[in-house]
PDB file of C-alpha atoms and ligand atoms in Angstrom:
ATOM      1  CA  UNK A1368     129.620 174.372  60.897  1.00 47.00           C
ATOM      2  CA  UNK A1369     132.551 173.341  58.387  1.00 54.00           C
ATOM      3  CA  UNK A1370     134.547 170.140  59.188  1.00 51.00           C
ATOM      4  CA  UNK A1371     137.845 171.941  60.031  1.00 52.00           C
ATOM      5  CA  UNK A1372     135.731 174.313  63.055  1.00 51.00           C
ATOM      6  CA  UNK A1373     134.785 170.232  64.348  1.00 52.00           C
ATOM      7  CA  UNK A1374     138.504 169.350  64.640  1.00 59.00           C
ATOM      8  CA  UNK A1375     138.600 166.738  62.238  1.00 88.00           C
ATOM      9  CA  UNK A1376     141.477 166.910  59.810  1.00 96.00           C
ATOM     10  CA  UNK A1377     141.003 167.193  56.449  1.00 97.00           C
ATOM     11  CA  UNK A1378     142.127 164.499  54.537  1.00 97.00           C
ATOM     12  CA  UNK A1379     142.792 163.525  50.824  1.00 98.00           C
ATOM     13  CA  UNK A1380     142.803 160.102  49.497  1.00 98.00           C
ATOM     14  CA  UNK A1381     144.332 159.156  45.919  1.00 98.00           C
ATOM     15  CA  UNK A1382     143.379 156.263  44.527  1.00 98.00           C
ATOM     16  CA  UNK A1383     146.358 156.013  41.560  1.00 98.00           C
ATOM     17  CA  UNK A1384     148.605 153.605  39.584  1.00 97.00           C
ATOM     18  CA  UNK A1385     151.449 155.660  40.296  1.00 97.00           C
ATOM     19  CA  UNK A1386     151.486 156.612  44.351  1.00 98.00           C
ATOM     20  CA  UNK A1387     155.373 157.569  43.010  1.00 98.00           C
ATOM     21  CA  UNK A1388     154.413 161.076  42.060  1.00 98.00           C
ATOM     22  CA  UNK A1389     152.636 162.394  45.165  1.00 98.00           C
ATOM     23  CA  UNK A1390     152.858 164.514  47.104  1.00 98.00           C
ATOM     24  CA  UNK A1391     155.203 166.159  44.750  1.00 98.00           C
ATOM     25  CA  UNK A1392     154.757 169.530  44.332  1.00 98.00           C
ATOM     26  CA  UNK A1393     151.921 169.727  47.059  1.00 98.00           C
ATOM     27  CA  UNK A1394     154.957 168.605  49.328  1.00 97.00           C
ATOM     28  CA  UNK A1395     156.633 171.894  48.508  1.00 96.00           C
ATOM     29  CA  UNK A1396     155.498 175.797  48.912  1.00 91.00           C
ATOM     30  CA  UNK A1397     152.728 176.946  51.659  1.00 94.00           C
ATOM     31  CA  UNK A1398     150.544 173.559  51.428  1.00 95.00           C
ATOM     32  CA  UNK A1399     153.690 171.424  51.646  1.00 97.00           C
ATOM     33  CA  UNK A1400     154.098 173.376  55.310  1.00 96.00           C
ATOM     34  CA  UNK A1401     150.791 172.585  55.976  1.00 96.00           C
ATOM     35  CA  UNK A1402     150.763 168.954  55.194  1.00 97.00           C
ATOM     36  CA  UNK A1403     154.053 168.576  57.513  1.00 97.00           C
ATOM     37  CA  UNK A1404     152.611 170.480  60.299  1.00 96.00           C
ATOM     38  CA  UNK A1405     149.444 167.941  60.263  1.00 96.00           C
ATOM     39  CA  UNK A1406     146.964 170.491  58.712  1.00 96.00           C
ATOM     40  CA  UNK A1407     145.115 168.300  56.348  1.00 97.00           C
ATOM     41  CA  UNK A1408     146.640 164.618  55.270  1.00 97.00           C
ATOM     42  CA  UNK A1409     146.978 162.781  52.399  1.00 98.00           C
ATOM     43  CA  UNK A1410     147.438 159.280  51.505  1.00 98.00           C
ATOM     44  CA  UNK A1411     147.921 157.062  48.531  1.00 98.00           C
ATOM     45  CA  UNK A1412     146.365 154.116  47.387  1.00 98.00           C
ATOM     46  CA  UNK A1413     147.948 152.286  44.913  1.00 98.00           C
ATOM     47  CA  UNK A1414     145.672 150.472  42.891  1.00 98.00           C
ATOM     48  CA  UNK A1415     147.807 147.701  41.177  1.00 98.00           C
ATOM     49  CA  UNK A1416     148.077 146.191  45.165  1.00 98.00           C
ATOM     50  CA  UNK A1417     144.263 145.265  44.657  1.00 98.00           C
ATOM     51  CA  UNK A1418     144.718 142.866  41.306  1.00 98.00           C
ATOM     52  CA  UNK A1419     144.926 139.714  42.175  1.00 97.00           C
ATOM     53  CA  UNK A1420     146.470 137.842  39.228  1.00 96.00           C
ATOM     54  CA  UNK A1421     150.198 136.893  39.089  1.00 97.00           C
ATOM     55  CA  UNK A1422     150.619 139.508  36.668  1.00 97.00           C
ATOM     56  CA  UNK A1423     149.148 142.221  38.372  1.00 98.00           C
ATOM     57  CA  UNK A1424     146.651 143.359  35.628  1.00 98.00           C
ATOM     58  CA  UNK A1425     144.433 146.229  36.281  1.00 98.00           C
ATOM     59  CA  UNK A1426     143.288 146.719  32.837  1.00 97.00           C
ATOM     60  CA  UNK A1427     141.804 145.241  29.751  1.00 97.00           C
ATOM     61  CA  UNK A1428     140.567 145.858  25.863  1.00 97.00           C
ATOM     62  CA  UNK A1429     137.362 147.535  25.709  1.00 96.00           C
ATOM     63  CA  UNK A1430     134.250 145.892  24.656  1.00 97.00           C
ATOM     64  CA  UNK A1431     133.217 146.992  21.144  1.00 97.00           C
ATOM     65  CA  UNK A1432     136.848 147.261  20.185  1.00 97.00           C
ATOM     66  CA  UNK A1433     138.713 150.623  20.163  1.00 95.00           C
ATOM     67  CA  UNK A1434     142.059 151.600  20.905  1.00 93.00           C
ATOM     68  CA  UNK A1435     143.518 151.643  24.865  1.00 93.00           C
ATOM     69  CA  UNK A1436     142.761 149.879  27.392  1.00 96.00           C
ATOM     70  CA  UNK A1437     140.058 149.935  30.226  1.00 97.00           C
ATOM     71  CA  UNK A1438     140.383 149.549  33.970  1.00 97.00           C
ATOM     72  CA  UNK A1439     139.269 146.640  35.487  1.00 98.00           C
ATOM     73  CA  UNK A1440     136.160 147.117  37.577  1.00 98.00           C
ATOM     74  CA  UNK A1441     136.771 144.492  40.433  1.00 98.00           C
ATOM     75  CA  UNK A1442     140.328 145.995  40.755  1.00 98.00           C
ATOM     76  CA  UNK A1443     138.926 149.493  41.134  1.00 98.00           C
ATOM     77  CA  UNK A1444     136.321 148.464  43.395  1.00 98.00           C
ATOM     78  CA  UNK A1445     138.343 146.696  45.786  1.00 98.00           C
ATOM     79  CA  UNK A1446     140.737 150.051  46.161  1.00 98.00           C
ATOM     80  CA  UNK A1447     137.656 152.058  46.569  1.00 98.00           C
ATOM     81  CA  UNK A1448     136.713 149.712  49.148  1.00 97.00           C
ATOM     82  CA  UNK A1449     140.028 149.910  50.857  1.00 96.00           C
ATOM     83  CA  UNK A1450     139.861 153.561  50.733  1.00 96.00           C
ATOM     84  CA  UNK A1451     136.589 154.144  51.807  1.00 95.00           C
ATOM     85  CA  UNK A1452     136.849 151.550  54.855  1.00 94.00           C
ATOM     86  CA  UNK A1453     138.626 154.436  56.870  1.00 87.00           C
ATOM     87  CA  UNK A1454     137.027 157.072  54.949  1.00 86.00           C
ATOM     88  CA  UNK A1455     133.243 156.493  54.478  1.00 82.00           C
ATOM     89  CA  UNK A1456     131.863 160.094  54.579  1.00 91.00           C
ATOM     90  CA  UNK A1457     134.452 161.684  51.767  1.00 97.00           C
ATOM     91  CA  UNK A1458     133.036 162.275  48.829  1.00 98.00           C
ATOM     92  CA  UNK A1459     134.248 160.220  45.536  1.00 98.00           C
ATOM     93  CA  UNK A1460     135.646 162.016  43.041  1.00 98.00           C
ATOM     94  CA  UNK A1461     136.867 160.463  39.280  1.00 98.00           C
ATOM     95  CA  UNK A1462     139.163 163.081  37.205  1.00 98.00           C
ATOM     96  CA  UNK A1463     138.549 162.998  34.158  1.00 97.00           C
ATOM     97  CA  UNK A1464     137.799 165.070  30.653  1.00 96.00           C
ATOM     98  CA  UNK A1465     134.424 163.923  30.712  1.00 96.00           C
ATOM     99  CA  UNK A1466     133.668 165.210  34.240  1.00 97.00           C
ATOM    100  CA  UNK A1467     131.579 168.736  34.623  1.00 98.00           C
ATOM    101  CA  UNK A1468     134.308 171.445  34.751  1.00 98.00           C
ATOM    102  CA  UNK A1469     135.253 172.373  37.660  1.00 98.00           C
ATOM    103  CA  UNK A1470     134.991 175.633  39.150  1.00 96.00           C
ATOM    104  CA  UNK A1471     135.814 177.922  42.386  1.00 96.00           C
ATOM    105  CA  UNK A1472     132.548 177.265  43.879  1.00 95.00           C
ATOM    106  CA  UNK A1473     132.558 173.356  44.017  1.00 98.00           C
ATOM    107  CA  UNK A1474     136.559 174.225  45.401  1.00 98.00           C
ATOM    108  CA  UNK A1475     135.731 175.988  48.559  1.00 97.00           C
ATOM    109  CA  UNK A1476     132.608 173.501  48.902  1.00 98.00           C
ATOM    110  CA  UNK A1477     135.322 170.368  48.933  1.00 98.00           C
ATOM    111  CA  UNK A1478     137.348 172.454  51.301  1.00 98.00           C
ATOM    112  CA  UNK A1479     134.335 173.179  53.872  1.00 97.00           C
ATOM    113  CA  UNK A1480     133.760 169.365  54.065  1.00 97.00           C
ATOM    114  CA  UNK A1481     135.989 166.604  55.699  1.00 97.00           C
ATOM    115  CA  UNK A1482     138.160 166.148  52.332  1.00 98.00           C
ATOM    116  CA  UNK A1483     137.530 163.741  49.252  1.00 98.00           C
ATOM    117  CA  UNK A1484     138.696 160.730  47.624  1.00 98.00           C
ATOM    118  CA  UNK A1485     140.109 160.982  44.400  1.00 98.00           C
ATOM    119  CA  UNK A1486     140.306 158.468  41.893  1.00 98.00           C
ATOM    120  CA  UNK A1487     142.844 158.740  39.129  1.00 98.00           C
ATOM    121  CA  UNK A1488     142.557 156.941  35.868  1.00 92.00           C
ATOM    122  CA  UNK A1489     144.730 155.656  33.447  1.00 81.00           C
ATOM    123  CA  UNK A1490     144.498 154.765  29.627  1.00 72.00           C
ATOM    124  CA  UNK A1491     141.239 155.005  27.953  1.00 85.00           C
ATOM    125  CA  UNK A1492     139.364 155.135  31.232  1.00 93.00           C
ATOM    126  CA  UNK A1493     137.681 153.579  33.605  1.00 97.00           C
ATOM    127  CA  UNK A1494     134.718 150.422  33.262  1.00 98.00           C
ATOM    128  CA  UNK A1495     131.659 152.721  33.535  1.00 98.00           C
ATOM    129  CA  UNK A1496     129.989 150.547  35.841  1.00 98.00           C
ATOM    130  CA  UNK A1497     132.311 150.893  39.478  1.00 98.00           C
ATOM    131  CA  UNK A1498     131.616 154.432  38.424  1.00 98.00           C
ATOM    132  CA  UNK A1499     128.366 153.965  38.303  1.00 98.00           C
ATOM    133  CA  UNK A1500     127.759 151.735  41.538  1.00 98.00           C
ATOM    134  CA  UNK A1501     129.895 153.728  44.216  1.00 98.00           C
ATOM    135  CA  UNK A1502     128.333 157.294  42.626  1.00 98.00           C
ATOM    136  CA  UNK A1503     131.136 158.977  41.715  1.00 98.00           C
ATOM    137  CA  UNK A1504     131.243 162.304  40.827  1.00 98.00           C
ATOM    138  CA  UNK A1505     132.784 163.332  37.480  1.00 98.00           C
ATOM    139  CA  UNK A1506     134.933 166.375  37.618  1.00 98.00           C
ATOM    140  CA  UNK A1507     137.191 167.862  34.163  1.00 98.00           C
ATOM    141  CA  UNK A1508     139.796 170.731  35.149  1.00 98.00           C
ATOM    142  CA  UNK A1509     138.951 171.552  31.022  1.00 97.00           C
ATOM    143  CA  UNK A1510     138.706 171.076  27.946  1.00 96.00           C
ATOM    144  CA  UNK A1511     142.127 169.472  27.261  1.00 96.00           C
ATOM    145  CA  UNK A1512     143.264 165.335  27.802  1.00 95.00           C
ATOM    146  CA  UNK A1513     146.332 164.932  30.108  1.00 96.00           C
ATOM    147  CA  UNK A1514     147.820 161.415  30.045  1.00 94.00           C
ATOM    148  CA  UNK A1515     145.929 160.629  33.715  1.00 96.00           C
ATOM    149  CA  UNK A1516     144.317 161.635  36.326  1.00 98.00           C
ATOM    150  CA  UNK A1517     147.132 162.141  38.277  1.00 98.00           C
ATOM    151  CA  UNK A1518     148.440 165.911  37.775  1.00 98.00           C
ATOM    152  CA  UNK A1519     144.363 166.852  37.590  1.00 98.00           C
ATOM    153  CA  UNK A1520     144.040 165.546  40.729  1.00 98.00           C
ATOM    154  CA  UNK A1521     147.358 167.400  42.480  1.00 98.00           C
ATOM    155  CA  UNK A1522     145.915 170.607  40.924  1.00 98.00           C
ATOM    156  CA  UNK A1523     142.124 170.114  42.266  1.00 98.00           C
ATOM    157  CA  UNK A1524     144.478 168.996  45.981  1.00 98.00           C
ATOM    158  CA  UNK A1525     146.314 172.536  45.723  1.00 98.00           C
ATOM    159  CA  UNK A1526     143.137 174.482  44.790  1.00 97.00           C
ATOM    160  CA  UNK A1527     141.039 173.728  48.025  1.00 98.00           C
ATOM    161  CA  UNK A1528     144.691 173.293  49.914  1.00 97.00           C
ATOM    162  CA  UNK A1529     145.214 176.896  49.714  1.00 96.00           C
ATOM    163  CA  UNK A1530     141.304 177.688  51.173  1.00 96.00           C
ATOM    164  CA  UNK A1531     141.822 175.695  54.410  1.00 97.00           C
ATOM    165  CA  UNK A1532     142.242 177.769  57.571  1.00 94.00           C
ATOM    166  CA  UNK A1533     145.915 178.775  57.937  1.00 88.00           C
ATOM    167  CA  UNK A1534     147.526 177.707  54.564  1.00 88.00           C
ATOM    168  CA  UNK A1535     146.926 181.070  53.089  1.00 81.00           C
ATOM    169  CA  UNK A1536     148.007 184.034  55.037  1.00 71.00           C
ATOM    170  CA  UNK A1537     145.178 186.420  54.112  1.00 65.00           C
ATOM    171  CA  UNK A1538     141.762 186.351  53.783  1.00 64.00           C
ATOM    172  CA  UNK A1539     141.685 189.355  52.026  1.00 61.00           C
ATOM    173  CA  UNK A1540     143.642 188.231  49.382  1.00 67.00           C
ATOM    174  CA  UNK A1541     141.721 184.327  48.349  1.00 70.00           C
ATOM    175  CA  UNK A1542     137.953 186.829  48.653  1.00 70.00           C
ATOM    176  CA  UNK A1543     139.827 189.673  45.927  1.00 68.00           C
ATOM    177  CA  UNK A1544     141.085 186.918  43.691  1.00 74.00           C
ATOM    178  CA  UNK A1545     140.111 185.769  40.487  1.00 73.00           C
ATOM    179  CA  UNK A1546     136.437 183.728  40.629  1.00 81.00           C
ATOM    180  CA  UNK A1547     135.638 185.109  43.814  1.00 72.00           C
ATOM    181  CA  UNK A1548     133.336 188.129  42.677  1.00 86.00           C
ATOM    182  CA  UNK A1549     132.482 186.518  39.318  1.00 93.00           C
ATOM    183  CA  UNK A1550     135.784 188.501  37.667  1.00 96.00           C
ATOM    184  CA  UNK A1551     138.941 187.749  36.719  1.00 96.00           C
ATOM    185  CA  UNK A1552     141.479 189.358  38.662  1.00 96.00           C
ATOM    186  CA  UNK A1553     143.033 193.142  37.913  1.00 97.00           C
ATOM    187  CA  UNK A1554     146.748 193.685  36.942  1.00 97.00           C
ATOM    188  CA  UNK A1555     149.195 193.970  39.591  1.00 98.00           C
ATOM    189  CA  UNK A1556     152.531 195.640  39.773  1.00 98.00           C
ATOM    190  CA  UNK A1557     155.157 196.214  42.017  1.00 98.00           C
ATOM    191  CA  UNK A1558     158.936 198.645  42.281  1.00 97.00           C
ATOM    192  CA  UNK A1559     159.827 199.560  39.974  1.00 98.00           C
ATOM    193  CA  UNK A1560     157.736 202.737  38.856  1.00 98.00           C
ATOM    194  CA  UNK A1561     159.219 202.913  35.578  1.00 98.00           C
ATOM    195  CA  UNK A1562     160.466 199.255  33.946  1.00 98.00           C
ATOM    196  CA  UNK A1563     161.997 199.521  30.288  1.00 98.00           C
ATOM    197  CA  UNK A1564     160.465 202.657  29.823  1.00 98.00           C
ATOM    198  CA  UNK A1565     156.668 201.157  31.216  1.00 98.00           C
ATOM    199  CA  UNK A1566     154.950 203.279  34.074  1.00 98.00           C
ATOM    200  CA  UNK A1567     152.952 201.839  36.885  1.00 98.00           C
ATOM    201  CA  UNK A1568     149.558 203.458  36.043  1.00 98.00           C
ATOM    202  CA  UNK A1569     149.285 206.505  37.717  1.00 98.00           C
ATOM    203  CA  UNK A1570     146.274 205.945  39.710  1.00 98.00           C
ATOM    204  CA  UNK A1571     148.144 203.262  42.205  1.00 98.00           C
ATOM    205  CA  UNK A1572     150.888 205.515  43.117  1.00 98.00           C
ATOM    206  CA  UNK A1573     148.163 208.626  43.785  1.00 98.00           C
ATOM    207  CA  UNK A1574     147.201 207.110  47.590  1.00 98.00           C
ATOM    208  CA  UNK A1575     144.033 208.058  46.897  1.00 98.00           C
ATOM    209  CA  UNK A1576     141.842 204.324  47.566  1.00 98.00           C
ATOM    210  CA  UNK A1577     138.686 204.933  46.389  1.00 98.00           C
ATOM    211  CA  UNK A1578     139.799 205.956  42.916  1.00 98.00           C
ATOM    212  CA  UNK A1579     142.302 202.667  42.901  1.00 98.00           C
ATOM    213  CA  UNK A1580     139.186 200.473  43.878  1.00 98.00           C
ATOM    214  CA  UNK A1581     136.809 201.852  40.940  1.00 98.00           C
ATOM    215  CA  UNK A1582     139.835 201.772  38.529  1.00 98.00           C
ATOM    216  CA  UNK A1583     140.608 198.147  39.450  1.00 98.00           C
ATOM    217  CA  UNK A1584     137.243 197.123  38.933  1.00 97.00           C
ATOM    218  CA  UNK A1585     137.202 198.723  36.026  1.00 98.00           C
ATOM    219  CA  UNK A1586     140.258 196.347  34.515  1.00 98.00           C
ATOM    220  CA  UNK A1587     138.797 193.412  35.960  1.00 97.00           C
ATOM    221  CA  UNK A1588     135.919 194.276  34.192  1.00 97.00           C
ATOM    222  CA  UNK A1589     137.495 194.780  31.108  1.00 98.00           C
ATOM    223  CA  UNK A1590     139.845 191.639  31.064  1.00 98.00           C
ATOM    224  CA  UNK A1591     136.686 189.343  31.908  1.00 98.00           C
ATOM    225  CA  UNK A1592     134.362 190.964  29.156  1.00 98.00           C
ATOM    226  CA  UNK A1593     137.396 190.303  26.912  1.00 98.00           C
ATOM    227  CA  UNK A1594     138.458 187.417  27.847  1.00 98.00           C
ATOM    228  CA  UNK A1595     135.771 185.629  29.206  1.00 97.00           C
ATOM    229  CA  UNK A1596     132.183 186.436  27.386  1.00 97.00           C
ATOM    230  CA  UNK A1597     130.872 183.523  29.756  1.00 95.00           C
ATOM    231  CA  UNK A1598     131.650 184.643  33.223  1.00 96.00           C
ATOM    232  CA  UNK A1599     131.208 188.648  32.094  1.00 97.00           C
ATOM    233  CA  UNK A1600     127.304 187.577  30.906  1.00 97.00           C
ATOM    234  CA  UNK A1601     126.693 186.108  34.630  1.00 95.00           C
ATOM    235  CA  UNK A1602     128.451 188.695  36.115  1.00 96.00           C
ATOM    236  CA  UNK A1603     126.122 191.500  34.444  1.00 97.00           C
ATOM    237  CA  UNK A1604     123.053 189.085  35.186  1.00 96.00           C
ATOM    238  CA  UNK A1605     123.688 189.015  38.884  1.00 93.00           C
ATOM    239  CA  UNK A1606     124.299 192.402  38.733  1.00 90.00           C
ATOM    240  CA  UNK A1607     121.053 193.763  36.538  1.00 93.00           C
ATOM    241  CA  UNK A1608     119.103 191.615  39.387  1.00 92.00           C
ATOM    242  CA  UNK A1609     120.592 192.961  42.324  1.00 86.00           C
ATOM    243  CA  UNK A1610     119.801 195.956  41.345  1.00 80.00           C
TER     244      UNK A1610
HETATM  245  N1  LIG B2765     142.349 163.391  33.092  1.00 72.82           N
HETATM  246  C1  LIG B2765     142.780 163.561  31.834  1.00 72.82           C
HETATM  247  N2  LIG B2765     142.469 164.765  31.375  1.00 72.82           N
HETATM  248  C2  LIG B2765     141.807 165.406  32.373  1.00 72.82           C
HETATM  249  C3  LIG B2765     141.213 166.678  32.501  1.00 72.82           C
HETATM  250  N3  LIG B2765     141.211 167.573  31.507  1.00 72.82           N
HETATM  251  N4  LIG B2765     140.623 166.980  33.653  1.00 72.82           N
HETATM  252  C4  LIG B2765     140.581 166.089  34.654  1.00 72.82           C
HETATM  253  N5  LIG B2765     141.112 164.870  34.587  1.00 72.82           N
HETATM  254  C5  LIG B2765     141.736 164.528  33.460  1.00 72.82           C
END
């Protein structure tokens, strides 16, 4: 049984040097409705509050030289700790280009469960060894840097958002979308019928469903072999051996 059918709400904890830019745009749109009706929460840690030094320092050079700095372990700890405390069954989770890449699957897993703490990093990263002893999991939205963890971390929130019970109006429309059936999604169009001279393709308008089904498979076939060689050799694999 998933957390949400238990009652419990699910809850989002983000462990960040700048609590300033949440919720943001999760406070907006369908999952900003949700978070103000009390369907899931979310709460900020702000990591500077666990330095203890007059100056507040959370990081410091890296050993072996380099350029950036590093985050302090002890600091990091000691907001785990505090975040944790309330929180002990949520997974840990560190953003970060170095993490496994995330993907639709792990997405609706994090949504099933009670909710996750994130930890944000800042700079060159974070010591390896807090990583190491309170077992976070690595997760990389891809194969770019952003300057932190931060906006990673608000698109990983929206992502499972959308898949709790409620947010999303339809369940028809998050099991046809992109990921869900190993394909990207088909093209979509709306009124007009004719738009600087461009028709809807014919097939949509005809009414007739079956042949709109096979010919949207067919372009979601077509854009994922295109687009995606990865996902199209899976999708023929799983395929070929359900045959
Ligand atoms: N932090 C910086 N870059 C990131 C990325 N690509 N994915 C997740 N976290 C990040």
């Amino acid at each position: 049984m998933s957390e949400q059918k238990r009652g419990s709400r699910w809850t989002v904890k983000v462990l960040t040097l700048f609590p300033q830019m949440f919720p943001g745009p999760l406070g907006l749109t369908l999952a900003g409705q949700a978070l103000e009706k009390g369907g899931w929460a979310l709460e900020t840690v702000d990591i500077r509050a666990f330095a203890r030094d007059k100056h507040r320092t959370v990081d410091d050079a890296p050993f072996g030289g380099g350029p950036g700095m590093v985050m302090l372990a002890e600091v990091m700890d000691r907001a785990i700790e505090a975040a944790l405390e309330t929180a002990c069954r949520l997974p840990l989770i560190h953003l970060t280009p170095r993490g496994r890449p995330l993907t639709q699957t792990r997405v609706r897993g994090l949504a099933q469960g009670p909710g996750m703490v994130l930890l944000c990093g800042r700079y060159e990263g974070v010591d390896e060894r807090v990583l190491e002893a309170r077992g976070a999991e690595e997760v990389s939205l891809g194969d770019f840097v952003l300057s932190g963890g931060e906006p990673a971390a608000i698109a990983l929130i929206d992502a499972c958002v959308r898949l709790l019970p409620g947010v999303v109006g339809s369940a028809r429309s998050l099991a046809e979308e992109s990921f869900e059936r190993g394909l990207l999604e088909y093209p979509q169009y709306t009124r007009p019928r004719v738009w600087q001279g461009r028709e809807v393709p014919e097939v949509l308008t005809s009414g007739h469903h079956d042949n709109i089904d096979a010919w949207r498979r067919a372009q979601a076939e077509k854009v994922t072999r295109e687009r995606r060689p990865d996902l199209w050799s899976r999708y023929v694999e799983t395929r070929e051996a359900g045959r």
